[in-house]
PDB file of C-alpha atoms in Angstrom:
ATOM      1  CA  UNK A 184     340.041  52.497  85.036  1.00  0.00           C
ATOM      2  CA  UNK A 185     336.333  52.434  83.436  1.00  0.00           C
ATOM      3  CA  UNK A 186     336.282  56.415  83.728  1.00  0.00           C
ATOM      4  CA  UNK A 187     336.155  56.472  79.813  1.00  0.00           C
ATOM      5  CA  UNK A 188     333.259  54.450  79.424  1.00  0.00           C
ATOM      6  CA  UNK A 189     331.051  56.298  81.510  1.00  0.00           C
ATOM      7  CA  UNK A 190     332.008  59.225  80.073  1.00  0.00           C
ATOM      8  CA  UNK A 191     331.457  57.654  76.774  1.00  0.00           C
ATOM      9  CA  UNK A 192     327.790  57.088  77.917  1.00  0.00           C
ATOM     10  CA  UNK A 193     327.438  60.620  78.795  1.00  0.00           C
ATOM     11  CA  UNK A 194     328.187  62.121  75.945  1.00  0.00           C
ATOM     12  CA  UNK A 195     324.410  61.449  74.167  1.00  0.00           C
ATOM     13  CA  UNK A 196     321.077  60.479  75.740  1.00  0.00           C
ATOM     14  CA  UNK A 197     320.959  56.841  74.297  1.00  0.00           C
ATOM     15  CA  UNK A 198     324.025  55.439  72.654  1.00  0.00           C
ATOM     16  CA  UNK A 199     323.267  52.642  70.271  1.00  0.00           C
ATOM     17  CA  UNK A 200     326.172  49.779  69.798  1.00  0.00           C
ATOM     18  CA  UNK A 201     326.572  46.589  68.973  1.00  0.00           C
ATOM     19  CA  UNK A 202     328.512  44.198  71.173  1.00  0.00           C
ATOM     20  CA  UNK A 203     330.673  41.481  70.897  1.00  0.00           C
ATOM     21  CA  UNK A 204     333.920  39.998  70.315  1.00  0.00           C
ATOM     22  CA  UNK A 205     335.636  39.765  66.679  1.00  0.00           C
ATOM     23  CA  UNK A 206     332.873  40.552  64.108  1.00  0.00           C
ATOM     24  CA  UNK A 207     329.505  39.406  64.018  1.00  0.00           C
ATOM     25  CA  UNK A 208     326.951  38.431  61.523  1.00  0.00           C
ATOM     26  CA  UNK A 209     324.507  40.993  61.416  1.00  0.00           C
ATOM     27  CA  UNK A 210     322.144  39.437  59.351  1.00  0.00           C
ATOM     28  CA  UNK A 211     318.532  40.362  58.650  1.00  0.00           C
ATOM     29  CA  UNK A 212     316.486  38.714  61.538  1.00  0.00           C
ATOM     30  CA  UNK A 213     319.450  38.103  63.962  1.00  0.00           C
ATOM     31  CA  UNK A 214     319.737  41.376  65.399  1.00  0.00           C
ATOM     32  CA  UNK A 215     317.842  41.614  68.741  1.00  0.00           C
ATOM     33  CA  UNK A 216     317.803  45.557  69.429  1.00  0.00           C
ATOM     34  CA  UNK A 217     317.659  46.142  73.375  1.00  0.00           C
ATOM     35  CA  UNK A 218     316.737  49.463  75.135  1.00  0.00           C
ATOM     36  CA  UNK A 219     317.562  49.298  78.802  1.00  0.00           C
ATOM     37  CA  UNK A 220     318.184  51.646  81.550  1.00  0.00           C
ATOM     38  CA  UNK A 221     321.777  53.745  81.614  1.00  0.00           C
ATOM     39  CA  UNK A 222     322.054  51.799  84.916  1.00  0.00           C
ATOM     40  CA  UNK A 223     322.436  48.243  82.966  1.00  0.00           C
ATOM     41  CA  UNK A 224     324.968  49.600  80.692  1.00  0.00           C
ATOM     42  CA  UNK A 225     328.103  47.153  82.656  1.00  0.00           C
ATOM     43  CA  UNK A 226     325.316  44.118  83.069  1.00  0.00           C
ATOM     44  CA  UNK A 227     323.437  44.396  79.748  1.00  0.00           C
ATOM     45  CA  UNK A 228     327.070  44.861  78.161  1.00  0.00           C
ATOM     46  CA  UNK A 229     328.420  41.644  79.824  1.00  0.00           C
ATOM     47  CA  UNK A 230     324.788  39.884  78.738  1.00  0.00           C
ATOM     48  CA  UNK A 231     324.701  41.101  75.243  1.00  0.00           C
ATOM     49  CA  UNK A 232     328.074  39.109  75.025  1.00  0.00           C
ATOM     50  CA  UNK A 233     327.314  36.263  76.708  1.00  0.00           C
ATOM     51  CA  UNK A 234     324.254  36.249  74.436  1.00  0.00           C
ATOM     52  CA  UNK A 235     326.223  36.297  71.164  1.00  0.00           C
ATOM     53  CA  UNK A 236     328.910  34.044  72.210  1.00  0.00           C
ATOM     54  CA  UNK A 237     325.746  31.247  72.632  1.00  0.00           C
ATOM     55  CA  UNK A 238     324.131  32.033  69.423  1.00  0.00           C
ATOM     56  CA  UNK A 239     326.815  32.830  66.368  1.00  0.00           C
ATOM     57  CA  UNK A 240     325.878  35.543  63.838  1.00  0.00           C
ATOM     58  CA  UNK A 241     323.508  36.921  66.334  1.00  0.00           C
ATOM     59  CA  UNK A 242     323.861  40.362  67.271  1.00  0.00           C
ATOM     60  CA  UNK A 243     322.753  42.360  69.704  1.00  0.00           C
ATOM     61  CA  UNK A 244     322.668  46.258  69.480  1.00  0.00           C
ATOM     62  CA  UNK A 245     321.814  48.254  73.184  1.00  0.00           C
ATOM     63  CA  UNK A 246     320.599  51.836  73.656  1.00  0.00           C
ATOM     64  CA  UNK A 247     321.342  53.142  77.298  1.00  0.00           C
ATOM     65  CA  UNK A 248     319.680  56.064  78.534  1.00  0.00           C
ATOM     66  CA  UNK A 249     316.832  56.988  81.003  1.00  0.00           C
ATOM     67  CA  UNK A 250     313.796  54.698  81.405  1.00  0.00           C
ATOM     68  CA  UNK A 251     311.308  57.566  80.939  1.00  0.00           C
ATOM     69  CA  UNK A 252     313.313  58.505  77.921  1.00  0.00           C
ATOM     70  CA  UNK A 253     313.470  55.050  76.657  1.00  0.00           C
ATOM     71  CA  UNK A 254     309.705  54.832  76.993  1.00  0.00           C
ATOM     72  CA  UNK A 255     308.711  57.836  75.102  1.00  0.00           C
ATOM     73  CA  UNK A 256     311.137  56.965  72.385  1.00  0.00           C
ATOM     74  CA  UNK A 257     309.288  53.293  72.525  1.00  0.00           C
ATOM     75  CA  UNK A 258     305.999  54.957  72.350  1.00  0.00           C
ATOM     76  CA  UNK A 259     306.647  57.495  69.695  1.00  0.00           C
ATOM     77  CA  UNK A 260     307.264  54.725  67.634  1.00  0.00           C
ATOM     78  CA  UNK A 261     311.301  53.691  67.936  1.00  0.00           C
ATOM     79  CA  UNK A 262     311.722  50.459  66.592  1.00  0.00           C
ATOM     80  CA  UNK A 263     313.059  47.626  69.245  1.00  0.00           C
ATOM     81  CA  UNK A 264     312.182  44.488  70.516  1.00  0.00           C
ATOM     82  CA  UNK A 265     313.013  44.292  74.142  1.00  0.00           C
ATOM     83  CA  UNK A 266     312.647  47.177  77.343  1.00  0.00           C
ATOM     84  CA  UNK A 267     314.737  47.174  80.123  1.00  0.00           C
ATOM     85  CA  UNK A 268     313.551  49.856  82.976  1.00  0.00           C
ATOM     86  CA  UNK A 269     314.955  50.514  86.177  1.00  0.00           C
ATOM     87  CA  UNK A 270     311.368  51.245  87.897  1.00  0.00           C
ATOM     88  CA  UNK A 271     307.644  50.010  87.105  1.00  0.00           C
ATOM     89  CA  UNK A 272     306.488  53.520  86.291  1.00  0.00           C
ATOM     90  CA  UNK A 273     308.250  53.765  82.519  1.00  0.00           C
ATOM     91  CA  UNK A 274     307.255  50.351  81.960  1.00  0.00           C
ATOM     92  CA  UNK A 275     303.344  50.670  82.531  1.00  0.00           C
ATOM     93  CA  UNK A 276     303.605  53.955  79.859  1.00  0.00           C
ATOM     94  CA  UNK A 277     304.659  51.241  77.576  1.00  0.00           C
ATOM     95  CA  UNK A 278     302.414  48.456  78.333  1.00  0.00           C
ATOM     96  CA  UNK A 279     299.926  50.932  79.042  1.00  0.00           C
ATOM     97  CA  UNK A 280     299.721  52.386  75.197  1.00  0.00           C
ATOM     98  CA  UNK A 281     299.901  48.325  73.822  1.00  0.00           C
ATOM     99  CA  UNK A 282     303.446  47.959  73.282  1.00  0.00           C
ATOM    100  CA  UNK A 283     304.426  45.583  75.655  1.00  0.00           C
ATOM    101  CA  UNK A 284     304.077  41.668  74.539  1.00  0.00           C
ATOM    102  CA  UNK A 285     302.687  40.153  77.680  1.00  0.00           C
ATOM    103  CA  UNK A 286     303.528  40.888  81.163  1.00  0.00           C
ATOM    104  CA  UNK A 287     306.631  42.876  82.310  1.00  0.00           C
ATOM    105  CA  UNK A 288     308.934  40.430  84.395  1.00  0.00           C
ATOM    106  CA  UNK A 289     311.124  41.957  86.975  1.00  0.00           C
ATOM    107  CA  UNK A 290     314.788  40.706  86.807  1.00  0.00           C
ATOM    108  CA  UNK A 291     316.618  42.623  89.466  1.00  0.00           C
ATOM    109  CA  UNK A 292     316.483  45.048  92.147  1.00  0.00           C
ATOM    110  CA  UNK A 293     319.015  47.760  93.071  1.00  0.00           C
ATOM    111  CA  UNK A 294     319.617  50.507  95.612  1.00  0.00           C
ATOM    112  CA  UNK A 295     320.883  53.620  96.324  1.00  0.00           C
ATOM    113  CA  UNK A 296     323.933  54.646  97.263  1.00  0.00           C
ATOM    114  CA  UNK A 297     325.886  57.941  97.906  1.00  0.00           C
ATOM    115  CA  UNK A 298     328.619  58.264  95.342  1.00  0.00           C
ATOM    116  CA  UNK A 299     331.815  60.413  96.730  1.00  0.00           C
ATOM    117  CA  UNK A 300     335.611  60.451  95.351  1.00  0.00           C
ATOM    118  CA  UNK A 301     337.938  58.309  96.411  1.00  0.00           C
ATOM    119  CA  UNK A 302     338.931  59.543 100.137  1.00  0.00           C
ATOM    120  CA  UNK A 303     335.346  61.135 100.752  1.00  0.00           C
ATOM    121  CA  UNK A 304     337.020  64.727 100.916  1.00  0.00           C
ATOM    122  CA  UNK A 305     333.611  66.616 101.949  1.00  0.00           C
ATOM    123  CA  UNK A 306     333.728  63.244 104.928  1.00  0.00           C
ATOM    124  CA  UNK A 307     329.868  62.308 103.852  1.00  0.00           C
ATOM    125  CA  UNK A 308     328.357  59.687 105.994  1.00  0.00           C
ATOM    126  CA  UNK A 309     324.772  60.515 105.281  1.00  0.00           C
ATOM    127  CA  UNK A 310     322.180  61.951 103.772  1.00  0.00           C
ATOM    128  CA  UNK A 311     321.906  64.603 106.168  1.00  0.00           C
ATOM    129  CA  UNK A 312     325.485  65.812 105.231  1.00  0.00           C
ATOM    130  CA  UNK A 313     324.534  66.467 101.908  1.00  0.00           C
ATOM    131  CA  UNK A 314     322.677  69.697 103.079  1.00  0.00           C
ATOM    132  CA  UNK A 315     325.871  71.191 104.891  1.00  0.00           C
ATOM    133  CA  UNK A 316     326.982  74.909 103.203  1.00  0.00           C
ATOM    134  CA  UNK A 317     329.392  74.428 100.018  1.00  0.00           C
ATOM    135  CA  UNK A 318     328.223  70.784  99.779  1.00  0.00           C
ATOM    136  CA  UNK A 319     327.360  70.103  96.036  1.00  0.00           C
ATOM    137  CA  UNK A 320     325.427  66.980  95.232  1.00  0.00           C
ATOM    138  CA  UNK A 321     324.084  65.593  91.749  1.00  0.00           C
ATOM    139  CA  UNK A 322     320.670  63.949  91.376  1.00  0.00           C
ATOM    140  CA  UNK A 323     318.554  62.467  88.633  1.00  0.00           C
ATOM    141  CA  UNK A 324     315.678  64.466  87.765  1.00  0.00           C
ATOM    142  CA  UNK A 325     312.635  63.335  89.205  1.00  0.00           C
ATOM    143  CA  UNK A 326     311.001  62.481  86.188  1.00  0.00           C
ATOM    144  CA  UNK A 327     313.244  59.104  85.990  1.00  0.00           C
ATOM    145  CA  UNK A 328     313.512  56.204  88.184  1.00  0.00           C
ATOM    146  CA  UNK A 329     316.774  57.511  89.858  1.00  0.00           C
ATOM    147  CA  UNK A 330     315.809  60.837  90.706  1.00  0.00           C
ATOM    148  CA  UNK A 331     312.037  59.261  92.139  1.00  0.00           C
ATOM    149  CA  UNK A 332     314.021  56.959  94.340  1.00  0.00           C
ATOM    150  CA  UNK A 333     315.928  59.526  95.511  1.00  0.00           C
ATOM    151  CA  UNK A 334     313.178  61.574  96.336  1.00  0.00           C
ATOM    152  CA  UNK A 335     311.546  58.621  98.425  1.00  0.00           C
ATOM    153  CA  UNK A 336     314.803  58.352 100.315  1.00  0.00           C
ATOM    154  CA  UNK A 337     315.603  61.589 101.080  1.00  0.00           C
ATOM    155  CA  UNK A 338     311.384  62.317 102.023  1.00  0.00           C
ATOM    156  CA  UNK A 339     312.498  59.305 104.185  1.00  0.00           C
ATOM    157  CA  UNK A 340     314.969  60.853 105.821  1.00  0.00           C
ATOM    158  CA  UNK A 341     313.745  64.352 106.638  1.00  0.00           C
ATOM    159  CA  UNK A 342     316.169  65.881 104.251  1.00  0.00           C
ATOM    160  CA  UNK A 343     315.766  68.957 102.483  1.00  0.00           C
ATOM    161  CA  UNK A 344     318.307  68.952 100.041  1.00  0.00           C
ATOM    162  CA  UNK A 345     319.020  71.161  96.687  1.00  0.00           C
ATOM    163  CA  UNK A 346     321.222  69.841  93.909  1.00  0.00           C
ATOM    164  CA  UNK A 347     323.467  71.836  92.038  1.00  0.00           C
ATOM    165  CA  UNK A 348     322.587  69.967  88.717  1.00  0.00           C
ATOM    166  CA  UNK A 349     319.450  67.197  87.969  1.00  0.00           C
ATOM    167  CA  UNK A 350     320.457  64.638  85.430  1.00  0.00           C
ATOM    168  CA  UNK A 351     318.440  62.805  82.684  1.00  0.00           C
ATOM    169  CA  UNK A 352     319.931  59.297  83.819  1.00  0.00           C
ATOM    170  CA  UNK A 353     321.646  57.975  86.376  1.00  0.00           C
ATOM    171  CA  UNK A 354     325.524  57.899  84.767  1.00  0.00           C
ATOM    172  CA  UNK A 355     324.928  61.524  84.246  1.00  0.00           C
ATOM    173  CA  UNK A 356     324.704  61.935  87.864  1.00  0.00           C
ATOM    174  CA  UNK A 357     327.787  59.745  88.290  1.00  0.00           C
ATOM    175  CA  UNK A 358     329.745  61.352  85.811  1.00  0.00           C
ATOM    176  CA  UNK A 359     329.713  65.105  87.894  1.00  0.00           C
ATOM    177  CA  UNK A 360     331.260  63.269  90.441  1.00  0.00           C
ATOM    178  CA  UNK A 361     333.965  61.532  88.558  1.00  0.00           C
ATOM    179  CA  UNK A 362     334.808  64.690  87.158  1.00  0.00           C
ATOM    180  CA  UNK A 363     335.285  66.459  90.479  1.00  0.00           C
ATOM    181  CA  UNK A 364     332.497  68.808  89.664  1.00  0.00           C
ATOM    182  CA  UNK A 365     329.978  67.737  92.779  1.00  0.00           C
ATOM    183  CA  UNK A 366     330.600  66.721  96.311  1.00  0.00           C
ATOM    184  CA  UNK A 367     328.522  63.434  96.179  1.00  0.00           C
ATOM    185  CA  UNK A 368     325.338  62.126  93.857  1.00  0.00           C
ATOM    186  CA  UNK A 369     322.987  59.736  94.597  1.00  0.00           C
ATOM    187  CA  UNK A 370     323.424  56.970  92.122  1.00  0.00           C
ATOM    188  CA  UNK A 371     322.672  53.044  92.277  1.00  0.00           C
ATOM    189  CA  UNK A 372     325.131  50.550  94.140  1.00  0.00           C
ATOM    190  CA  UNK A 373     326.036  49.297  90.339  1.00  0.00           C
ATOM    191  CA  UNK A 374     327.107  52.535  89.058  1.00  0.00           C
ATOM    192  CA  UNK A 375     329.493  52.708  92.214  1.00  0.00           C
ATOM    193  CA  UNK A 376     330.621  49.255  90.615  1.00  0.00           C
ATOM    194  CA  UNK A 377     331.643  50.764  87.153  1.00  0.00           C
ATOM    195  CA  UNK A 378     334.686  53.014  87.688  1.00  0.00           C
ATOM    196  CA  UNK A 379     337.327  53.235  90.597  1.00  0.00           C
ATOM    197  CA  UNK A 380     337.095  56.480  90.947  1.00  0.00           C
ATOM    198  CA  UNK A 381     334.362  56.857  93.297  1.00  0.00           C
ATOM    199  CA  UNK A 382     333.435  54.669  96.764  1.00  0.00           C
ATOM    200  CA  UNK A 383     329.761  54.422  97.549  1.00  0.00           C
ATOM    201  CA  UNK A 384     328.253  55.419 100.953  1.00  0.00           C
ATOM    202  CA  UNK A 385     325.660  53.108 102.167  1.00  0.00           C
ATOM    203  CA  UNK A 386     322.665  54.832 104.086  1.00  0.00           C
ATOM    204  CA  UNK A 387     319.580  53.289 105.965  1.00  0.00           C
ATOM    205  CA  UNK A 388     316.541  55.169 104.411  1.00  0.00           C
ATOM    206  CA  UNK A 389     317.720  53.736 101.120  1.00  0.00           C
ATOM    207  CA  UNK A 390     315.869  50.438 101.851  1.00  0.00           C
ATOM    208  CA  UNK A 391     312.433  52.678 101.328  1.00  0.00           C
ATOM    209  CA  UNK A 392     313.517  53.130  98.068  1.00  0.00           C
ATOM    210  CA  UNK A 393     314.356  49.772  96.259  1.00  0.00           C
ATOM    211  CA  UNK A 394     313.568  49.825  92.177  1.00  0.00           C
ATOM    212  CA  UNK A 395     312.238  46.930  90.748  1.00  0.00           C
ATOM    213  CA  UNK A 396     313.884  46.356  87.167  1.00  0.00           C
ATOM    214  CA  UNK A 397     311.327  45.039  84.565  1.00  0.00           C
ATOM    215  CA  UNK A 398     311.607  43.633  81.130  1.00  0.00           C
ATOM    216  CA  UNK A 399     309.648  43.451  78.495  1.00  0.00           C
ATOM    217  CA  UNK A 400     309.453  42.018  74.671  1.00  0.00           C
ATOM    218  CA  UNK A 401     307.674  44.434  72.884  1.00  0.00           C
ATOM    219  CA  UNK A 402     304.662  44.000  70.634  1.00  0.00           C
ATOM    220  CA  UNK A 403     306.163  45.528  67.315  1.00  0.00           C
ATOM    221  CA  UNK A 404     309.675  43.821  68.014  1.00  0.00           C
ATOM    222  CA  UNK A 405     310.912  43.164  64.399  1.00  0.00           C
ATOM    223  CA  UNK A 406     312.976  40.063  66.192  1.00  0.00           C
ATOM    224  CA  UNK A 407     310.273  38.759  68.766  1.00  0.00           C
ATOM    225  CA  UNK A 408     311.752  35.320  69.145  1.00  0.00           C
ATOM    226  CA  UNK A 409     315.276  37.192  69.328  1.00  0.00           C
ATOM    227  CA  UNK A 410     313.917  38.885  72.127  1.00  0.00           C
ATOM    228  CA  UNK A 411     312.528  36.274  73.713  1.00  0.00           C
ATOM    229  CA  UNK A 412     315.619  34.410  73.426  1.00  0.00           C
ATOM    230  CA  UNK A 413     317.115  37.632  74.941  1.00  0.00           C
ATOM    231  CA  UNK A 414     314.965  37.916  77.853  1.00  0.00           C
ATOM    232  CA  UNK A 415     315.044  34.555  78.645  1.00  0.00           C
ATOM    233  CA  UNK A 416     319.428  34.858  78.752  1.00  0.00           C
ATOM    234  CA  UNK A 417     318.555  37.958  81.099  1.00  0.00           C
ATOM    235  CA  UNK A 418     316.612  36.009  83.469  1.00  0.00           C
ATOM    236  CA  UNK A 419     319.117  32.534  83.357  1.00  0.00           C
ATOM    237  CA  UNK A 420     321.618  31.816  86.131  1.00  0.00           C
ATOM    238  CA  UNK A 421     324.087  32.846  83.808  1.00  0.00           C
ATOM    239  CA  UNK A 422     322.268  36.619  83.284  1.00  0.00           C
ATOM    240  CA  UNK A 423     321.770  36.757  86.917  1.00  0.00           C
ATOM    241  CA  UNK A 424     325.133  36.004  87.740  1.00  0.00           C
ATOM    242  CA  UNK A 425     326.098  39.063  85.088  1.00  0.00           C
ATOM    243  CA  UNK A 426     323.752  41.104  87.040  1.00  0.00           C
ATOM    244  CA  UNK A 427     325.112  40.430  90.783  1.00  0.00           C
ATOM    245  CA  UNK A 428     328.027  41.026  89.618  1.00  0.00           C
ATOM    246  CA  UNK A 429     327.200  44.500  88.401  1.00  0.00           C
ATOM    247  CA  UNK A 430     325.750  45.435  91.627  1.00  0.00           C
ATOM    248  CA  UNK A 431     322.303  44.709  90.981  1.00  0.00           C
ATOM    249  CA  UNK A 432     319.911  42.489  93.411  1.00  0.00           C
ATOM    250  CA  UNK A 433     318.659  38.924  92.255  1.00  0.00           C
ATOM    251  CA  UNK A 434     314.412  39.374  92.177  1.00  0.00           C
TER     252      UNK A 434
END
């Protein structure tokens, strides 16, 4: 089971590690630091080790949390050299104050699912089950790309719904349900990928609300041709492959 990892993720808004087998070189100039949204953490992870594997006594060091978190950190003057968001909106508050070093690319899509337990106990099919009495159902605040999606889906579907907790990032929303503490969340079809604990519900109205994943080297990166290098691994058949695998949607 991946239940600990997720958990792991939980535990702070951004977690900040460096990844790769046996023990790499961290020397100065070779580390490409990598913020990207908590729903990359199983693709990124995969990528970052992929990335080192091609380039010995590189290293590269990811912080996962949510893209609106990300970006203010970025904009407040974190030091990084590559964004990963899960929606437009965080990147353009990037680009939008200078930080960005050319044009966001977008790298993958992804989609919404319903996350249950195993064996669907409260039977969800839908998102108009969520509303039934004693349901309880995570979402991500609104504020980050998660909990906006959601919002366009369920707006979508006529649904009314109130959560019993709103989550700063996406595994956060994942996480109640893993722990038995909600009914259902509405996560992305790659977070359903991480653990075996939960099974994801597909639902029609969550074609309205597709996120476009963009990526971005960043004008003060203190490695820009690390990141560079980086982006350009994302966006390779072997990166994409990482990412389909993950649940995410080729661009």
């Amino acid at each position: 089971m991946r239940v600990r990892g997720i958990l792991a993720g939980v535990v702070a808004s951004a977690v900040l590690a460096g990844c790769g087998g046996g023990n790499p070189v961290d020397a100065p100039g070779e580390t490409v630091t990598v913020f990207a949204a908590a729903s990359l953490t199983d693709a990124f992870t995969t990528i970052a080790r992929d990335f080192e594997a091609d380039r010995p006594g590189a290293r590269v060091r990811l912080t996962f949390a949510g893209s609106s978190a990300l970006a203010t950190q970025i904009n407040q003057g974190a030091p990084a050299d590559v964004f990963a968001s899960a929606a437009p909106a965080p990147m353009r508050t990037v680009t939008d104050a200078g930080h960005g070093d050319g044009a966001p690319v977008v790298f993958a899509h992804n989609q919404l699912v319903i996350a249950v337990p195993k064996g669907n106990p409260a039977g969800v099919t839908g998102l108009a089950d969520l509303t039934r009495p004693g349901t309880k159902v995570a979402l991500c605040a609104e504020q980050v790309p998660c909990g906006a999606a959601a919002r366009t889906a369920l707006d979508a579907a006529g649904v009314a719904l109130t959560p019993v907790t709103l989550e700063q990032d996406v595994r956060g929303a994942l996480s109640k349900v893993v722990l038995g503490e909600v009914d259902a969340a509405l996560v992305y079809r790659s977070d359903v990928r991480s653990t075996d604990d939960v099974r994801g519900v597909e639902f029609p109205e969550s074609a309205r609300a597709v996120n476009d994943y963009p990526i971005v080297v960043l004008a003060d990166a203190p490695n820009r041709s690390g990141a560079r290098a980086f982006v350009d691994h994302v966006r390779s058949e072997r990166g994409r492959a990482a990412l389909t695998a993950a649940g995410l949607q080729a661009p």
